[in-house]
Coordinates of C-alpha atoms in Angstrom, one line a residue:
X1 CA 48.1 54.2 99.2
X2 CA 45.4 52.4 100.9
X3 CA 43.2 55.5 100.0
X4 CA 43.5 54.5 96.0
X5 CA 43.2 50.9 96.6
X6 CA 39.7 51.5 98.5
X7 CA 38.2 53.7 95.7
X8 CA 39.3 50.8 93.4
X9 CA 37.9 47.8 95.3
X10 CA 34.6 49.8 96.0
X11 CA 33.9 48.6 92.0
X12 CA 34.4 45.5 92.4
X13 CA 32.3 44.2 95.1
X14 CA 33.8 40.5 95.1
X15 CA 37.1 41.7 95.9
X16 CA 36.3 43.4 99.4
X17 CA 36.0 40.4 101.3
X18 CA 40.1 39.5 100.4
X19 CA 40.8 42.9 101.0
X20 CA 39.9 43.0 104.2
X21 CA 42.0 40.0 105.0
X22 CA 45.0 41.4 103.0
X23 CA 44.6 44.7 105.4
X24 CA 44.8 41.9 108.1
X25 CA 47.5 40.0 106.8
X26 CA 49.2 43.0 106.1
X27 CA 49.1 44.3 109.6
X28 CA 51.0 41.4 110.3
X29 CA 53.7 41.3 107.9
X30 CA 54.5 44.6 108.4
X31 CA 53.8 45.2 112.0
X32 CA 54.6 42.2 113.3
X33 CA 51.2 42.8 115.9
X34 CA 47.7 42.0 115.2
X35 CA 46.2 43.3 118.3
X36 CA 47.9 46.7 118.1
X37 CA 48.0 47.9 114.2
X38 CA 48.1 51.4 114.9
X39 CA 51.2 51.1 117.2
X40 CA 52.8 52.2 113.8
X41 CA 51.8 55.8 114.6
X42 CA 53.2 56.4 117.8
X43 CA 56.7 54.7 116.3
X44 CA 56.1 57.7 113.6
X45 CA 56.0 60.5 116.5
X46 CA 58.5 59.2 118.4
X47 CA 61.2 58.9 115.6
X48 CA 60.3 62.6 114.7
X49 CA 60.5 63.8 118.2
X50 CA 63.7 62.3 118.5
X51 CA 64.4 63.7 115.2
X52 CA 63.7 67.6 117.1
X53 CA 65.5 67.0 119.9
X54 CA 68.5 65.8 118.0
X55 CA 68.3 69.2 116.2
X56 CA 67.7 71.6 118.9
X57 CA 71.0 69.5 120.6
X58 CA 72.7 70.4 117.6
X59 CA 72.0 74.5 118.1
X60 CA 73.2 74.3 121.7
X61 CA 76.3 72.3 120.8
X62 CA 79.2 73.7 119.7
X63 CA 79.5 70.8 117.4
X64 CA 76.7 71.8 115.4
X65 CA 77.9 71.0 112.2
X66 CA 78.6 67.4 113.6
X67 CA 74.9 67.2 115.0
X68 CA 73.6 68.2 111.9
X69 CA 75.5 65.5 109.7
X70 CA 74.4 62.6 112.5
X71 CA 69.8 64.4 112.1
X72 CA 71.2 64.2 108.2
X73 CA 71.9 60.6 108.0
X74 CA 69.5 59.9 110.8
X75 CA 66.7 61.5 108.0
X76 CA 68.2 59.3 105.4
X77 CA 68.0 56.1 106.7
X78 CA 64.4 56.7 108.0
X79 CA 63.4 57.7 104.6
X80 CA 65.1 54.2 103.3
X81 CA 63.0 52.3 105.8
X82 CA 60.2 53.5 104.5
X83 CA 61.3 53.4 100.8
X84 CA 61.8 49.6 101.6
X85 CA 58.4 48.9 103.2
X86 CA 56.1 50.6 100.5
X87 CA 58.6 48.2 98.1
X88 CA 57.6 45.2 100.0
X89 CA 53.8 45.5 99.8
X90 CA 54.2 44.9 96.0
X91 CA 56.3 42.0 96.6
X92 CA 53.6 40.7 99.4
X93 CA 50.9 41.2 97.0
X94 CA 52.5 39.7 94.1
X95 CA 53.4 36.2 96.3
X96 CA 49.9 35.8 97.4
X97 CA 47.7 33.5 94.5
X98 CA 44.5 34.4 96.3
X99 CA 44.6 37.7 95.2
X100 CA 43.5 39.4 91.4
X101 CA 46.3 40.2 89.2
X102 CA 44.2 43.8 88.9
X103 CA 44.7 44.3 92.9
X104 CA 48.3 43.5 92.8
X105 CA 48.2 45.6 89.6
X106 CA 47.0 48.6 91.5
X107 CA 49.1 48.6 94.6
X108 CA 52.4 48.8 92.6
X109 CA 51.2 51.6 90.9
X110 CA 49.8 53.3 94.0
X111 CA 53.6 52.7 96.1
X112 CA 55.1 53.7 92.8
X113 CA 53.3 57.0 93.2
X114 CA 54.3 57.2 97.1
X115 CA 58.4 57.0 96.3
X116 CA 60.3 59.8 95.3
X117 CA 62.9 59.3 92.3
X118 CA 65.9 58.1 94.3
X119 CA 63.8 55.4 96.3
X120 CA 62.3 53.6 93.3
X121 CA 64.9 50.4 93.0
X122 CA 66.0 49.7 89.2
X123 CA 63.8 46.5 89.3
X124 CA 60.5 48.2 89.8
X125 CA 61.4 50.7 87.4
X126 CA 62.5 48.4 84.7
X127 CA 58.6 47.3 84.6
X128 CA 56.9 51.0 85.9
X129 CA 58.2 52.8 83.0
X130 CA 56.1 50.6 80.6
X131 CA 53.0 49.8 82.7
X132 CA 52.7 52.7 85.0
X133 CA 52.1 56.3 84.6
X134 CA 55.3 58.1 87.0
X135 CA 53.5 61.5 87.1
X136 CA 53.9 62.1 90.3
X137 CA 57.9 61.5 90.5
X138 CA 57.9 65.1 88.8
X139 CA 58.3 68.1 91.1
X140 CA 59.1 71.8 90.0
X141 CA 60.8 72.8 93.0
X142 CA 63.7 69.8 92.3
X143 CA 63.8 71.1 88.7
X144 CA 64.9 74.3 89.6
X145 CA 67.3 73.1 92.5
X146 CA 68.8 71.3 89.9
X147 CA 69.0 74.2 87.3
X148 CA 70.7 76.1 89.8
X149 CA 73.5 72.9 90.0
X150 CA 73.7 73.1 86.2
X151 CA 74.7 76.9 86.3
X152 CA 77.1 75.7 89.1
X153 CA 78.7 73.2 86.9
X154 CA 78.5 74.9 83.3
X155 CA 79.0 78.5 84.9
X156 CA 75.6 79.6 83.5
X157 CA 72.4 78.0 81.3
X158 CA 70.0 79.1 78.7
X159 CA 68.9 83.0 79.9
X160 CA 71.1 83.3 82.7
X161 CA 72.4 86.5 80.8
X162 CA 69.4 88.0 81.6
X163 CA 69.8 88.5 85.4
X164 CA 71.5 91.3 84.1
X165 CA 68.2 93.8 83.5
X166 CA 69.5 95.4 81.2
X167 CA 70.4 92.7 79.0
X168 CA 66.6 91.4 79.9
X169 CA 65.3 94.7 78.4
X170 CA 67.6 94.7 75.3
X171 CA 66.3 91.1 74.4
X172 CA 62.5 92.3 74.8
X173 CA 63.5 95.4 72.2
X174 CA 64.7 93.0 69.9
X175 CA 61.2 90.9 69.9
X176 CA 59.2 94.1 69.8
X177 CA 57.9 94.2 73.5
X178 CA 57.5 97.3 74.8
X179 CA 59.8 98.3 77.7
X180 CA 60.0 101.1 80.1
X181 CA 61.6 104.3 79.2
X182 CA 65.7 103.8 79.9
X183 CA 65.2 100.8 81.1
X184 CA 68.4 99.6 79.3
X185 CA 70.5 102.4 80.8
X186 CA 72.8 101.6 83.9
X187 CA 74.3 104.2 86.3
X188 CA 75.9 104.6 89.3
X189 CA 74.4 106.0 92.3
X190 CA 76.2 109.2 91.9
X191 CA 74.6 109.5 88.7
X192 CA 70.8 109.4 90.0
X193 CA 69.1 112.7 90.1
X194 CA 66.3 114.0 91.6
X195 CA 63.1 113.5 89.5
X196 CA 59.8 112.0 89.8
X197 CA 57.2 109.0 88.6
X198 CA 60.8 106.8 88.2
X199 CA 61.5 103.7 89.5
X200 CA 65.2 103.1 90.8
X201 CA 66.5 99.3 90.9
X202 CA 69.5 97.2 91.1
X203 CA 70.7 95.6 87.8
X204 CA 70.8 92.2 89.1
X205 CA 69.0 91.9 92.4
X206 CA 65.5 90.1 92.4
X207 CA 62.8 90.6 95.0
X208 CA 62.3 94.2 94.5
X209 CA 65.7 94.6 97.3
X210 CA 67.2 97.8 96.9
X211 CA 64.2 99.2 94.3
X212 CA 62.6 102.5 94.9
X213 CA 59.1 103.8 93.4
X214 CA 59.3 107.9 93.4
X215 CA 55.8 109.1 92.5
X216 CA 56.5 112.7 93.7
X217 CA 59.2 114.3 96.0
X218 CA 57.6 113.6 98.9
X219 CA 55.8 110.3 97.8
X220 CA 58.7 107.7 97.9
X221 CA 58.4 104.1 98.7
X222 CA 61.5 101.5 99.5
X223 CA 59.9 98.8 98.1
X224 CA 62.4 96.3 99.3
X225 CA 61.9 97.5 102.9
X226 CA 58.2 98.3 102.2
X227 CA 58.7 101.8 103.9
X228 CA 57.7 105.0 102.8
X229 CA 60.4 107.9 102.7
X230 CA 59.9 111.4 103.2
X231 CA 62.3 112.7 100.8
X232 CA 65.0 112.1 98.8
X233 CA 67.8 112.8 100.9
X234 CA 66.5 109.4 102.9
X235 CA 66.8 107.7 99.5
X236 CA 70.1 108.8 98.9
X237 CA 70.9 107.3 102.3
X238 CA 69.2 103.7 101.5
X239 CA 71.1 103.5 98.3
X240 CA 73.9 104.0 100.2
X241 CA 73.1 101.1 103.1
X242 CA 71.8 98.5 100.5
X243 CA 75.2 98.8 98.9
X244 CA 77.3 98.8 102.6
X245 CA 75.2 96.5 103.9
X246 CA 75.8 94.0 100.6
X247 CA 71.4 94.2 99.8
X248 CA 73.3 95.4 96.6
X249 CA 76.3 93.6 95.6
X250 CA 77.5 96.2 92.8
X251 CA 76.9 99.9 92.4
X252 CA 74.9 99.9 88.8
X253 CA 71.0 100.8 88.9
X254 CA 68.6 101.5 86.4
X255 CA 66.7 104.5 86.5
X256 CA 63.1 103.6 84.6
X257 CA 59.8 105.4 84.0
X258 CA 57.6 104.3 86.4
X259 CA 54.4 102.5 84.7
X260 CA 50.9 103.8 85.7
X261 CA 47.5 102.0 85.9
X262 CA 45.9 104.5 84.7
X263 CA 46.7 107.6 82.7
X264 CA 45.5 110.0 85.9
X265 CA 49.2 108.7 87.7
X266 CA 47.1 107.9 90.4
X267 CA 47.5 104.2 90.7
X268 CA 50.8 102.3 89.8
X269 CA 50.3 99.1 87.5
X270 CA 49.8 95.7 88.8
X271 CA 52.0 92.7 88.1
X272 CA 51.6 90.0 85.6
X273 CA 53.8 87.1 86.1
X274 CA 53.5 84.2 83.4
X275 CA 55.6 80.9 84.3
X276 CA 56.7 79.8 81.0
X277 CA 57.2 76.5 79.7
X278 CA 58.8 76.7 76.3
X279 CA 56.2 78.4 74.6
X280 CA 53.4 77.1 77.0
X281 CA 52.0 79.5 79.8
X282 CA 50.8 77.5 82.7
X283 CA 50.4 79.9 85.2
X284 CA 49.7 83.7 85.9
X285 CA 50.3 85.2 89.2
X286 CA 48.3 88.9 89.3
X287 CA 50.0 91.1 91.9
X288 CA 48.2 94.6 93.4
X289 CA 51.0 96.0 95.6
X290 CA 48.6 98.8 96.6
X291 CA 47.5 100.0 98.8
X292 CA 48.3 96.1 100.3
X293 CA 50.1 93.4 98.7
X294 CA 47.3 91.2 96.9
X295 CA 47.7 87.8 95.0
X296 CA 45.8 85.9 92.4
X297 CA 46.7 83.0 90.2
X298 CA 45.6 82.5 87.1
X299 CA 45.9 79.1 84.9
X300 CA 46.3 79.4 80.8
X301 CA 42.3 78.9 81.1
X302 CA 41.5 81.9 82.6
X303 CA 40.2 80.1 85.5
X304 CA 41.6 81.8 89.3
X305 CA 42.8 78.7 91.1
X306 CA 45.0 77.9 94.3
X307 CA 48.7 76.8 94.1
X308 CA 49.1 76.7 98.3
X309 CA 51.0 80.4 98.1
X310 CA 49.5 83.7 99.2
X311 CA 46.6 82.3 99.7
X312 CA 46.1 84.3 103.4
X313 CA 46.2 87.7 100.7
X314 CA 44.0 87.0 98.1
X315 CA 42.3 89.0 95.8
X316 CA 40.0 88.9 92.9
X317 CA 41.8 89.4 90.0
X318 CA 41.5 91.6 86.6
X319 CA 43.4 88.8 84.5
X320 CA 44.5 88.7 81.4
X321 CA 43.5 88.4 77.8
X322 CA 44.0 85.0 75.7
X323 CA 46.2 87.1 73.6
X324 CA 48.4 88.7 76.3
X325 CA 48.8 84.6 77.1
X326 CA 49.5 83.9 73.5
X327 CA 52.2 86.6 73.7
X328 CA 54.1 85.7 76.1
X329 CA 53.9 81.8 75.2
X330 CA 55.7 83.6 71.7
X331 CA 58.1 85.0 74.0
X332 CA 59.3 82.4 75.7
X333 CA 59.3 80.2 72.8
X334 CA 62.1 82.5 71.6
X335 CA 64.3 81.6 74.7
X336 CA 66.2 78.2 74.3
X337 CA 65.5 77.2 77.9
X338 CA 62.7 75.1 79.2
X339 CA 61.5 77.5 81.9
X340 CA 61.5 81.2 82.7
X341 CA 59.4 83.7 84.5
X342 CA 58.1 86.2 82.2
X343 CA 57.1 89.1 84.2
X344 CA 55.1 92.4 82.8
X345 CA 53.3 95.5 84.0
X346 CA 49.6 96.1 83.3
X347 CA 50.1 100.0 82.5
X348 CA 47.2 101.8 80.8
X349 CA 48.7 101.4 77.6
X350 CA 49.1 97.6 77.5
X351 CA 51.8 95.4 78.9
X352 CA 54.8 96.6 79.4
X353 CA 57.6 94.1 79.8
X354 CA 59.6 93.8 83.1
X355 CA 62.0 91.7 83.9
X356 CA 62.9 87.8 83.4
X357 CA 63.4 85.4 86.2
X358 CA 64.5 81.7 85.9
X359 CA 67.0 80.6 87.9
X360 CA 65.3 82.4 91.1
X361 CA 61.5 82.6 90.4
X362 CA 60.3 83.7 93.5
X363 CA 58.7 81.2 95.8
X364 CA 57.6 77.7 95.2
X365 CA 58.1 75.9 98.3
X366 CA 54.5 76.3 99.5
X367 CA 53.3 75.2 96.2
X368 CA 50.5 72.6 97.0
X369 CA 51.8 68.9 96.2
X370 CA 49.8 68.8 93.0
X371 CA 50.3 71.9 91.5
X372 CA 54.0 71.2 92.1
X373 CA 53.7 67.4 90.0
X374 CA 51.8 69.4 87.5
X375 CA 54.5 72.3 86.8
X376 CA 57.1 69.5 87.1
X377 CA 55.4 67.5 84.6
X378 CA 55.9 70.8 82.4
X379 CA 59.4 71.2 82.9
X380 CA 59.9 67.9 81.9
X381 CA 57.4 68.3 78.7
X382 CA 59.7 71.1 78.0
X383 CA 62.7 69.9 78.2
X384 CA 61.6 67.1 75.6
X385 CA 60.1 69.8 73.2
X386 CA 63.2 71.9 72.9
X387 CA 65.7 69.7 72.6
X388 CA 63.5 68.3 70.3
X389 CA 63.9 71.7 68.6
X390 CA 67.7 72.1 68.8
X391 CA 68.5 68.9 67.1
X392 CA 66.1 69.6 64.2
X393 CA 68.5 73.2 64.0
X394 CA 66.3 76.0 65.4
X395 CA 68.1 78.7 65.5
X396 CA 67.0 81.3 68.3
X397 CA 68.5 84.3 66.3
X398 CA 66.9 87.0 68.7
X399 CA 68.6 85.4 71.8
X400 CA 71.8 84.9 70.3
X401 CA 71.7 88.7 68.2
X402 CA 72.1 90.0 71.9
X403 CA 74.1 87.0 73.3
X404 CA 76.8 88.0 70.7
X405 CA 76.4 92.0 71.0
X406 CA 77.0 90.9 75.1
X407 CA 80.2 89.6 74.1
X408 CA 81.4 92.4 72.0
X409 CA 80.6 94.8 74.6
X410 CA 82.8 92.5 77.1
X411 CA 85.8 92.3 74.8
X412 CA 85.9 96.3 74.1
X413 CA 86.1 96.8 78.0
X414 CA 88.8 94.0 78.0
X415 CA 90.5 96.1 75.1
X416 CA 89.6 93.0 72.7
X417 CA 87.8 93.4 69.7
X418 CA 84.2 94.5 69.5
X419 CA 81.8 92.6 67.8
X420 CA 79.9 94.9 65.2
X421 CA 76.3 93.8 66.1
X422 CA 76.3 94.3 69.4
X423 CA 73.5 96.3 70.8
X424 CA 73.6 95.7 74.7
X425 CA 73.7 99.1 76.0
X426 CA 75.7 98.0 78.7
X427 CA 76.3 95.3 81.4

């Protein structure tokens, strides 16, 4: 906070002198010590420590769960305390007639920025909402905690049908993306065959857990254990421990043509994940799994940035075209959800569509702060265009052509009635 004050006051010449005495002043409001200011950081590092010790007590103590509930509440009312000094500074400001309107201005809007949603008290907001930007409130990784609560309490959202691959693939037919070869065929285990240049995966499992990429009979890779396999009798046998061992909670796989780089089959294709906003790409993570695991992030630009994640394994980048962005911005847009991962394969002969993932997109707890605000601030944007959308009727007739062919194929293996249009292949 005092950072963003500075850069302001450094403009206005005739307002350092009563900064420095507010930093005084402050000091002793706050601190209660004029000779010691910095006292506060010690304070900091012993709370915290007692914060560890309090938590390795709790995994030596049989009353964990106890421990954990007294470090919870402990973490709660330190986060309070500091909610309600940052509030205070405004109030301190505000109170003092020596001071420009402009400075007190500019420290409620810099502890407005500090606070996280739940700490900003109704009064403040009353007044932020219509003077001051709250940007920085927004935060991608709570907006998908939260989706995940909203399947919990509505037993599924927008596009959580398509967890279910096959489903996934069957929705990308019915837009005219290309797809893998039997992509939207499920089998059992007992079913798979030996054959080459596949790829075998669980229908619902994310991650690549229990997926397998067969090149050859003797060139297997278990992708989820990143281990190569000598033949397929040792597939056969992981299949077998992903589903004992609960890797796999069911026993239905797709068996897919495995998507090449290059027409030689010498090089598998690269990944191509777009994080989609409701028609709006903002991102584009490009994956090489091989011969090492390589990352590069794209934004809608085609600039390479840094998000915070991978960046210890990063690689220059191919990227994408404007109109492989453009695409799947189209695609998404067809989805009546404010958020989902669209991810592709860059095979020789174009993209080739992959799966869907919104309710688990991978990783996003290293995101840096700021690219975390930003893709909040999208979710939000989102949000606000499609319901925007809904209550001026849009339809989505793709998404609900194979919502309702889902259903039919549900009630015939209830012994209901089928719904005639349904075209899932199976679920």
């Amino acid at each position: 906070m005092e950072d963003i004050v500075s850069d302001v006051i450094h403009h206005f010449p005739e307002e350092q002198e009563k900064l420095a005495k507010f930093r005084q002043e402050l000091d002793e409001k706050l601190l209660g010590d004029l000779d010691s200011p910095s006292e506060i950081t010690p304070v900091t590092l012993e709370l915290e420590k007692q914060m560890v010790y309090s938590v390795n007590d709790a995994i030596l103590d049989k009353t964990i769960i106890s421990k954990l509930q007294d470090v919870a509440r402990e973490k709660r009312r330190l986060n309070k305390t500091y909610a309600e000094l940052l509030d205070r500074v405004q109030h301190f400001t505000k109170d003092r007639n020596d001071y420009s309107s402009y400075l007190s201005e500019q420290v409620s809007k810099a502890v407005i920025a500090t606070l996280k949603p739940n700490e900003i008290p109704s009064h403040v907001l009353h007044s932020a909402s219509s003077k001051y930007p709250l940007y920085n409130l927004a935060s991608f990784g709570t907006s998908i905690v939260l989706n995940a609560r909203k399947t919990q309490l509505r037993g599924g959202i927008a596009s959580y049908e398509f967890i279910s691959k096959d489903v996934a693939y069957q929705f990308a037919k019915e837009i005219g993306c290309p797809i893998p070869l039997n992509a939207d065929t499920v089998v059992p285990s007992a079913a798979i065959k030996p054959q080459e240049h596949i790829v075998i995966k669980p229908l619902t499992q994310a991650n690549s857990k229990g997926a397998y990429m067969v090149k050859q009979a003797d060139d297997i890779l278990d992708l989820g254990r990143r281990k190569p396999l000598q033949d397929w009798t040792e597939l056969e046998a992981g299949l077998r421990e992903d589903l004992e061992k609960g890797t796999v909670t069911e026993d239905k796989w797709i068996v897919q043509e495995l998507i090449y780089e290059d027409a030689e089959r010498t090089q598998p294709a690269r990944d191509l994940k777009f994080y989609c906003f409701y028609g709006e790409v903002a991102l584009i993570l490009e994956i090489c799994r091989f011969p090492e695991k390589q990352f590069c992030w794209w934004n809608a630009k085609l600039e390479q940035i840094e998000t915070g994640l991978y960046e210890d394994k990063r690689f220059t980048g191919a990227g994408v075209t404007p109109e492989q962005i453009k695409f799947a911005a189209s695609m998404s847009a067809k989805i009546p959800t404010p958020f989902i991962r669209i991810d592709f394969l860059k095979g020789w002969q174009g993209l080739v569509f992959c799966e869907f993932a919104a309710l688990f997109p991978g990783e996003y707890h290293g995101l840096t702060d700021s690219i975390d605000t930003w893709l909040g601030n999208c979710f939000l944007d989102a949000e606000g265009r499609l319901m925007e959308d809904l209550l001026k009727g849009k339809r989505f007739e793709e998404y609900w052509r194979v919502r309702e062919g889902l259903k039919g194929e549900l009630m015939a293996k209830r012994g209901g009635a089928t719904v005639g249009s349904g075209k899932c292949q199976s679920f």
